[in-house]
Short mmCIF file of C-alpha atoms and ligand atoms in Angstrom, two decimals:
data_model
loop_
_atom_site.label_atom_id
_atom_site.label_comp_id
_atom_site.label_asym_id
_atom_site.label_seq_id
_atom_site.Cartn_x
_atom_site.Cartn_y
_atom_site.Cartn_z
CA MET A 1 105.96 87.88 -4.50
CA GLN A 2 109.23 87.22 -6.33
CA PRO A 3 112.00 89.71 -5.57
CA PHE A 4 112.55 92.54 -8.08
CA PRO A 5 114.91 91.06 -10.69
CA GLY A 6 116.80 94.26 -11.55
CA ARG A 7 119.21 96.53 -9.70
CA ILE A 8 117.72 98.93 -7.16
CA ASP A 9 119.70 102.12 -7.21
CA SER A 10 118.21 103.69 -4.08
CA LYS A 11 117.92 107.47 -4.04
CA LEU A 12 118.00 107.33 -0.25
CA PRO A 13 120.45 104.53 0.57
CA HIS A 14 120.98 105.59 4.19
CA VAL A 15 117.37 106.17 5.09
CA GLY A 16 115.47 103.66 7.21
CA THR A 17 112.13 103.94 8.99
CA THR A 18 111.59 107.29 10.75
CA ILE A 19 112.51 107.46 14.41
CA PHE A 20 108.92 108.45 15.25
CA THR A 21 107.55 105.21 13.86
CA VAL A 22 110.34 103.18 15.45
CA MET A 23 109.85 104.63 18.95
CA SER A 24 106.05 104.63 18.85
CA ARG A 25 106.09 100.99 17.79
CA LEU A 26 108.54 100.11 20.57
CA ALA A 27 106.38 101.98 23.09
CA GLN A 28 103.38 99.97 22.00
CA GLU A 29 105.25 96.67 22.17
CA HIS A 30 106.33 97.37 25.73
CA ASP A 31 103.16 99.10 26.81
CA ALA A 32 105.28 102.13 27.66
CA ILE A 33 104.17 105.72 28.20
CA ASN A 34 104.70 107.22 24.80
CA LEU A 35 106.32 110.65 25.07
CA SER A 36 108.21 110.05 21.82
CA GLN A 37 106.25 110.82 18.66
CA GLY A 38 104.73 114.30 18.60
CA PHE A 39 100.98 113.94 18.60
CA PRO A 40 98.30 114.70 21.18
CA ASP A 41 96.94 111.71 23.11
CA PHE A 42 93.69 113.62 23.71
CA ASP A 43 90.89 114.19 21.25
CA CYS A 44 90.23 117.34 19.23
CA ALA A 45 87.24 119.62 19.86
CA LYS A 46 83.84 117.98 19.43
CA GLU A 47 82.66 121.00 17.47
CA LEU A 48 85.37 120.41 14.88
CA ARG A 49 84.50 116.72 14.56
CA ASP A 50 80.86 117.64 14.13
CA LEU A 51 81.72 120.17 11.43
CA PHE A 52 83.68 117.52 9.54
CA CYS A 53 80.74 115.09 9.76
CA THR A 54 78.33 117.83 8.68
CA ALA A 55 80.47 118.60 5.64
CA ILE A 56 80.56 114.93 4.67
CA ASN A 57 76.81 114.55 5.20
CA SER A 58 76.14 117.70 3.16
CA GLY A 59 77.65 116.08 0.10
CA LEU A 60 80.88 118.10 0.02
CA ASN A 61 82.76 115.01 -1.03
CA GLN A 62 84.13 115.67 -4.52
CA TYR A 63 87.35 117.36 -5.64
CA PRO A 64 87.65 120.89 -4.29
CA PRO A 65 89.46 123.59 -6.32
CA MET A 66 93.15 122.77 -6.80
CA ALA A 67 94.40 125.55 -4.50
CA GLY A 68 91.84 124.80 -1.78
CA VAL A 69 88.27 125.71 -0.92
CA PRO A 70 87.94 129.52 -1.50
CA VAL A 71 86.26 130.30 1.83
CA LEU A 72 89.08 128.55 3.71
CA ARG A 73 91.74 130.47 1.80
CA GLU A 74 89.92 133.69 2.64
CA ARG A 75 89.90 132.79 6.33
CA ILE A 76 93.62 131.98 6.18
CA ALA A 77 94.31 135.34 4.52
CA GLU A 78 92.34 137.16 7.24
CA LYS A 79 94.25 135.30 9.91
CA MET A 80 97.66 136.08 8.39
CA GLN A 81 96.67 139.74 8.21
CA ARG A 82 95.38 139.85 11.76
CA LEU A 83 98.26 137.95 13.34
CA TYR A 84 101.24 139.09 11.33
CA GLY A 85 100.06 142.17 9.45
CA SER A 86 100.90 140.49 6.15
CA HIS A 87 98.69 140.52 3.09
CA TYR A 88 98.38 137.28 1.10
CA ASP A 89 95.94 137.24 -1.81
CA PRO A 90 93.76 134.13 -1.25
CA GLU A 91 93.31 133.68 -4.99
CA HIS A 92 96.99 133.51 -5.89
CA GLU A 93 99.09 133.31 -2.74
CA ILE A 94 97.55 130.67 -0.47
CA THR A 95 97.33 126.93 -1.17
CA VAL A 96 95.76 124.31 1.08
CA VAL A 97 97.82 121.12 1.12
CA PRO A 98 97.61 117.61 2.59
CA GLY A 99 99.92 118.35 5.53
CA ALA A 100 102.94 120.54 6.20
CA THR A 101 105.33 117.74 5.24
CA TYR A 102 103.76 117.68 1.79
CA GLY A 103 103.94 121.48 1.56
CA ILE A 104 107.66 121.42 2.37
CA PHE A 105 108.37 118.56 -0.02
CA THR A 106 106.47 120.27 -2.82
CA ALA A 107 108.29 123.57 -2.26
CA VAL A 108 111.61 121.72 -2.45
CA ALA A 109 110.46 119.85 -5.57
CA THR A 110 109.42 123.14 -7.16
CA PHE A 111 112.85 124.74 -6.96
CA ILE A 112 115.60 122.22 -6.36
CA ARG A 113 117.53 120.85 -9.29
CA PRO A 114 120.37 118.31 -9.06
CA GLY A 115 123.36 119.91 -7.40
CA ASP A 116 121.46 122.81 -5.85
CA GLU A 117 122.29 123.49 -2.23
CA VAL A 118 119.77 123.91 0.58
CA ILE A 119 120.81 125.25 3.96
CA LEU A 120 119.39 123.41 6.96
CA PHE A 121 119.83 123.97 10.67
CA GLU A 122 120.69 120.86 12.58
CA PRO A 123 119.39 119.09 14.50
CA ALA A 124 116.84 119.20 11.67
CA TYR A 125 113.31 117.83 11.47
CA ASP A 126 113.74 114.52 9.74
CA SER A 127 111.78 115.08 6.53
CA TYR A 128 113.93 117.94 5.17
CA GLN A 129 117.10 116.16 4.10
CA PRO A 130 115.39 113.21 2.37
CA ALA A 131 113.15 115.65 0.49
CA ILE A 132 116.20 117.55 -0.78
CA GLU A 133 118.13 114.42 -1.68
CA THR A 134 115.21 112.74 -3.41
CA LEU A 135 115.25 115.71 -5.78
CA GLY A 136 119.01 115.52 -6.28
CA GLY A 137 119.80 118.54 -4.14
CA LYS A 138 122.49 118.82 -1.51
CA ALA A 139 121.74 119.60 2.13
CA VAL A 140 124.26 121.98 3.71
CA PHE A 141 124.14 121.93 7.49
CA VAL A 142 124.57 124.74 9.96
CA ALA A 143 124.59 123.38 13.50
CA LEU A 144 122.63 125.18 16.19
CA GLU A 145 124.90 126.15 19.06
CA LEU A 146 124.67 124.53 22.46
CA PRO A 147 123.80 124.98 25.28
CA ASP A 148 120.61 126.69 24.05
CA TYR A 149 120.64 125.77 20.33
CA HIS A 150 120.94 129.34 19.07
CA VAL A 151 121.87 130.29 15.50
CA ASP A 152 125.31 131.69 14.76
CA TRP A 153 124.42 133.85 11.77
CA ARG A 154 128.05 134.20 10.71
CA LYS A 155 127.98 130.46 10.04
CA VAL A 156 124.85 130.88 7.93
CA GLN A 157 126.54 133.63 5.94
CA ALA A 158 129.60 131.42 5.47
CA ALA A 159 127.46 128.48 4.26
CA ILE A 160 126.03 130.43 1.31
CA THR A 161 127.60 129.63 -2.07
CA PRO A 162 126.60 130.40 -5.67
CA ARG A 163 124.73 127.05 -5.64
CA THR A 164 122.56 127.94 -2.63
CA ARG A 165 118.97 127.95 -3.83
CA MET A 166 117.00 127.53 -0.62
CA LEU A 167 117.11 127.76 3.16
CA ILE A 168 114.71 125.83 5.39
CA LEU A 169 113.79 127.60 8.60
CA ASN A 170 111.85 126.07 11.48
CA THR A 171 110.56 128.09 14.41
CA PRO A 172 109.44 127.06 17.02
CA HIS A 173 111.96 124.35 16.44
CA ASN A 174 111.54 120.60 16.45
CA PRO A 175 113.31 118.83 18.17
CA THR A 176 114.99 121.47 20.36
CA ALA A 177 111.97 123.63 21.37
CA THR A 178 113.91 126.85 20.71
CA VAL A 179 112.36 129.85 18.98
CA LEU A 180 113.88 132.52 16.80
CA CYS A 181 113.64 136.12 18.03
CA ALA A 182 113.16 139.38 16.13
CA GLU A 183 116.91 139.94 15.98
CA ASP A 184 117.39 136.50 14.36
CA MET A 185 114.83 137.34 11.71
CA ARG A 186 116.48 140.69 10.97
CA MET A 187 119.86 139.00 10.65
CA LEU A 188 118.44 136.49 8.18
CA GLU A 189 116.69 139.24 6.26
CA ALA A 190 119.99 141.10 5.91
CA ILE A 191 121.96 137.99 4.90
CA LEU A 192 119.51 137.06 2.14
CA ARG A 193 119.06 140.56 0.74
CA GLY A 194 120.10 140.68 -2.91
CA THR A 195 120.22 136.88 -3.32
CA ASP A 196 117.87 134.51 -5.22
CA ILE A 197 117.54 132.25 -2.19
CA VAL A 198 114.04 131.02 -1.43
CA VAL A 199 113.08 130.37 2.20
CA VAL A 200 110.81 127.52 3.24
CA SER A 201 109.65 128.44 6.71
CA ASP A 202 108.23 125.55 8.70
CA GLU A 203 106.04 127.29 11.27
CA VAL A 204 103.76 124.42 12.23
CA TYR A 205 104.12 125.40 15.92
CA GLU A 206 103.34 129.09 15.26
CA HIS A 207 100.68 129.11 18.01
CA ILE A 208 102.80 127.35 20.61
CA VAL A 209 105.24 130.02 21.79
CA PHE A 210 105.65 130.36 25.55
CA ASP A 211 106.28 132.91 28.29
CA GLY A 212 104.38 135.76 26.66
CA HIS A 213 106.61 136.02 23.60
CA ALA A 214 105.15 136.68 20.16
CA HIS A 215 105.88 134.20 17.39
CA GLN A 216 108.49 135.60 15.02
CA GLY A 217 107.84 134.13 11.59
CA VAL A 218 108.69 135.18 8.06
CA ALA A 219 105.29 136.81 7.47
CA ARG A 220 106.15 139.67 9.84
CA TYR A 221 109.29 140.62 7.91
CA PRO A 222 108.69 142.00 4.41
CA GLY A 223 112.27 141.23 3.34
CA LEU A 224 111.69 137.59 4.25
CA ALA A 225 108.02 137.25 3.28
CA GLU A 226 108.85 138.32 -0.29
CA ARG A 227 111.08 135.24 -0.73
CA SER A 228 109.37 132.73 1.57
CA PHE A 229 106.96 129.86 1.67
CA PHE A 230 105.22 130.08 5.04
CA VAL A 231 104.07 126.55 5.98
CA SER A 232 101.56 125.74 8.72
CA SER A 233 99.70 122.60 9.84
CA PHE A 234 96.10 122.34 10.99
CA GLY A 235 97.16 119.08 12.58
CA LYS A 236 99.20 120.87 15.27
CA THR A 237 96.89 123.83 15.71
CA TYR A 238 93.70 121.83 16.20
CA SER A 239 95.09 118.53 17.58
CA VAL A 240 94.17 116.53 14.49
CA THR A 241 97.54 115.28 13.25
CA GLY A 242 95.81 112.32 11.57
CA TRP A 243 93.76 114.60 9.32
CA LYS A 244 96.95 115.63 7.49
CA MET A 245 96.02 119.12 6.46
CA GLY A 246 98.08 122.27 6.19
CA TYR A 247 98.57 125.38 4.11
CA VAL A 248 101.26 127.33 2.37
CA CYS A 249 101.44 131.10 1.80
CA ALA A 250 103.91 132.71 -0.60
CA PRO A 251 104.19 135.63 -3.04
CA ARG A 252 102.31 135.12 -6.27
CA GLU A 253 105.32 134.31 -8.49
CA LEU A 254 106.59 131.65 -6.10
CA MET A 255 103.13 130.20 -5.53
CA ALA A 256 102.45 129.95 -9.28
CA GLU A 257 105.46 127.65 -9.59
CA PHE A 258 104.47 125.69 -6.48
CA ARG A 259 100.99 125.05 -7.89
CA LYS A 260 102.45 123.70 -11.14
CA VAL A 261 104.01 120.91 -9.09
CA HIS A 262 101.14 120.51 -6.61
CA GLN A 263 98.55 120.00 -9.35
CA PHE A 264 100.37 116.91 -10.58
CA ASN A 265 101.29 115.63 -7.16
CA ALA A 266 98.35 115.58 -4.73
CA PHE A 267 96.31 117.96 -6.96
CA VAL A 268 94.01 118.80 -4.02
CA ALA A 269 93.61 118.27 -0.28
CA CYS A 270 90.59 116.51 1.29
CA ALA A 271 87.47 118.63 0.65
CA PRO A 272 85.15 118.12 3.65
CA VAL A 273 87.97 118.78 6.13
CA GLN A 274 88.55 122.12 4.44
CA TYR A 275 84.93 123.18 4.89
CA ALA A 276 85.11 122.14 8.53
CA PHE A 277 88.23 124.24 9.17
CA ALA A 278 86.76 127.24 7.32
CA GLU A 279 83.84 127.22 9.71
CA TYR A 280 85.85 126.44 12.83
CA MET A 281 88.49 129.10 12.13
CA GLN A 282 85.90 131.86 12.48
CA ASN A 283 86.52 131.69 16.19
CA PRO A 284 90.16 132.58 16.90
CA ALA A 285 89.99 131.41 20.54
CA PRO A 286 91.18 127.82 19.93
CA TYR A 287 94.49 128.92 18.41
CA LEU A 288 94.91 131.97 20.62
CA GLU A 289 94.54 129.76 23.71
CA LEU A 290 96.90 127.08 22.51
CA ALA A 291 100.11 128.58 23.94
CA ALA A 292 98.67 128.82 27.46
CA PHE A 293 97.26 125.30 27.16
CA TYR A 294 100.63 123.81 26.26
CA GLN A 295 102.58 126.05 28.60
CA ALA A 296 100.63 124.56 31.51
CA LYS A 297 101.57 121.09 30.27
CA ARG A 298 105.20 122.10 29.83
CA ASP A 299 105.29 123.45 33.38
CA LEU A 300 103.59 120.36 34.80
CA PHE A 301 106.12 118.11 33.11
CA ARG A 302 109.09 120.28 34.09
CA GLN A 303 107.98 120.44 37.71
CA GLY A 304 107.43 116.71 37.65
CA ILE A 305 111.01 115.97 36.64
CA ALA A 306 112.72 118.88 38.41
CA ALA A 307 113.85 116.52 41.17
CA SER A 308 115.07 113.84 38.74
CA ARG A 309 118.66 113.37 37.57
CA PHE A 310 117.78 114.66 34.11
CA THR A 311 118.77 118.24 33.26
CA LEU A 312 116.04 120.45 31.90
CA MET A 313 116.89 122.43 28.78
CA PRO A 314 114.83 125.50 27.80
CA SER A 315 111.48 124.84 26.10
CA ARG A 316 110.40 128.13 24.53
CA GLY A 317 107.94 126.80 21.98
CA SER A 318 106.48 123.65 20.33
CA PHE A 319 105.28 120.76 22.51
CA PHE A 320 108.68 119.29 23.22
CA GLN A 321 111.01 119.27 26.21
CA CYS A 322 114.64 118.29 25.75
CA VAL A 323 116.65 116.97 28.67
CA GLY A 324 120.32 116.21 29.21
CA TYR A 325 121.20 112.94 30.92
CA ASP A 326 124.87 113.29 31.89
CA ALA A 327 124.07 112.24 35.45
CA VAL A 328 122.03 109.24 34.37
CA SER A 329 124.03 107.29 31.83
CA ASP A 330 127.03 107.15 29.51
CA GLU A 331 125.05 105.42 26.80
CA ARG A 332 124.32 106.87 23.40
CA ASP A 333 120.92 108.53 23.31
CA THR A 334 119.71 106.00 20.74
CA ASP A 335 120.56 103.13 23.13
CA LEU A 336 119.21 104.90 26.18
CA ALA A 337 115.89 105.74 24.49
CA ILE A 338 115.39 102.07 23.66
CA ARG A 339 116.43 100.89 27.11
CA LEU A 340 114.17 103.38 28.90
CA THR A 341 111.26 102.16 26.81
CA ARG A 342 111.98 98.48 27.43
CA GLU A 343 113.06 98.57 31.05
CA HIS A 344 111.31 101.60 32.49
CA GLY A 345 108.23 101.87 30.30
CA ILE A 346 108.83 105.40 29.00
CA ALA A 347 109.52 106.30 25.37
CA SER A 348 111.38 109.40 24.15
CA ILE A 349 113.20 110.49 20.99
CA PRO A 350 117.03 110.54 20.81
CA VAL A 351 118.10 113.92 19.42
CA SER A 352 121.26 112.59 17.70
CA VAL A 353 119.16 111.15 14.88
CA PHE A 354 118.34 114.67 13.70
CA TYR A 355 121.98 115.26 12.76
CA ASN A 356 123.43 114.34 9.39
CA VAL A 357 126.44 112.85 11.14
CA PRO A 358 125.06 111.83 14.55
CA ARG A 359 126.29 113.96 17.45
CA TYR A 360 125.94 112.14 20.70
CA GLU A 361 125.33 115.11 22.94
CA LYS A 362 123.28 113.10 25.39
CA VAL A 363 119.94 114.75 24.84
CA LEU A 364 116.49 113.15 24.77
CA ARG A 365 113.29 114.80 23.54
CA PHE A 366 109.99 114.26 25.34
CA CYS A 367 106.61 115.29 23.89
CA PHE A 368 104.24 116.87 26.40
CA ALA A 369 101.17 116.98 24.13
CA LYS A 370 99.69 114.39 26.44
CA SER A 371 97.03 114.25 29.14
CA ASP A 372 98.11 115.56 32.55
CA ALA A 373 97.76 112.10 34.04
CA THR A 374 100.11 110.65 31.41
CA LEU A 375 102.64 113.44 32.00
CA GLN A 376 102.53 112.86 35.75
CA ARG A 377 103.03 109.13 35.35
CA GLY A 378 105.89 109.78 32.91
CA ALA A 379 107.54 112.23 35.30
CA GLU A 380 107.28 109.76 38.19
CA ILE A 381 109.09 107.15 36.14
CA LEU A 382 111.81 109.61 35.16
CA CYS A 383 112.31 110.57 38.82
CA ARG A 384 113.05 106.92 39.65
CA ILE A 385 115.78 106.58 36.97
N1 PMP B 1 107.35 120.13 10.52
C1 PMP B 1 107.61 119.93 11.82
C2 PMP B 1 108.69 120.69 12.46
C3 PMP B 1 106.85 119.01 12.55
O1 PMP B 1 107.13 118.80 13.83
C4 PMP B 1 105.82 118.32 11.89
C5 PMP B 1 105.03 117.36 12.63
N2 PMP B 1 104.95 116.47 13.05
C6 PMP B 1 105.59 118.56 10.55
C7 PMP B 1 106.37 119.47 9.89
C8 PMP B 1 104.53 117.81 9.80
O2 PMP B 1 103.27 118.35 9.83
P1 PMP B 1 102.09 117.60 9.06
O3 PMP B 1 101.65 116.48 9.93
O4 PMP B 1 101.05 118.64 8.85
O5 PMP B 1 102.66 117.09 7.77
N1 LIG B 2 106.43 115.67 13.93
C1 LIG B 2 106.17 114.63 14.87
C2 LIG B 2 107.32 114.56 15.85
O1 LIG B 2 108.22 115.31 15.76
C3 LIG B 2 105.99 113.29 14.24
C4 LIG B 2 105.54 113.23 12.84
C5 LIG B 2 105.83 111.90 12.24
O2 LIG B 2 105.64 110.89 12.88
N2 LIG B 2 106.31 111.90 11.05
O3 LIG B 2 107.35 113.73 16.71
#
């Protein structure tokens, strides 16, 4: 094809290919153990696969209702009530979407006008800033505080201006594996009281909180729920990241605006998958058991590298483990991640890429949503470095 003859005025001039794609590709090229991109290397439940096939073979293959299949929305409402004591009306306040990333992008597109400011915590999951900037908004960063990546709420308060329209929250947090506690949520509730700020709360790891703690999300806090889009992902909960399916819950007035955008964007999410989830969700065991399942993997991986020269940081939720590497190398994390993949056959994610202006704090992120054998092999390699 001939090159485009005009001028390309990129909306995202500094954006390249996502680090997840880059590192997974490199891992494949070098036949390395891939602890970089966050996805399970094991299959989902057979029952769920069978339900999907049954839905397809039952002819449930045409457009579902725009907001999602009603029975699935009802199940989601029941779950939100049971888990968080929050009431979302399935008719008006729950929308099934093709993935959490889409839900977040659509929420941003619904509210952000050129010049509007959106507060982000950094390191930030990599889709937030491009979503904001594609819409002409401005990302305002509040850095999480080392050594444990906690939030300094005074800095959040100080970041709010008359242009602040939105704040994106993420707990459990990717990439740092920290979680917000009840006190954090109360602080945020107090800071936002009396403002028009909308919260987009990325809670895709809501079921992966460790050490007996309860997940603290916006739905538990009326002062936050009334201004929030709660976003979850079936991909994380049921180990089907490739099915790209999630849902969004928000008060009726916010959701009405969200649906105006959604209906002209994706319009709907895949129908047969929705019927499969509606059936599968009747049994809460798979999501209630998820934290223990991943905690065992976290502990296996941590024990495996305890004797290495890497320093273990806390992993309180999600399926990630961050490590410091002061004793291993003086390289930048971006260089080290590439070298470890090429020379040692183990792929990770450099955390500096999740900062607007990279901070080379010498931290790598490893994903432990992998089979035990893979984690053991990965840990053995790390112990030799
Ligand atoms: N938010 C965070 C924090 C994530 O880690 C991910 C997953 N990879 C997503 C959103 C995207 O979820 P989905 O695949 O459902 O779009
Ligand atoms: N969220 C996953 C991770 O953090 C990857 C998703 C993606 O590849 N975009 O690794």
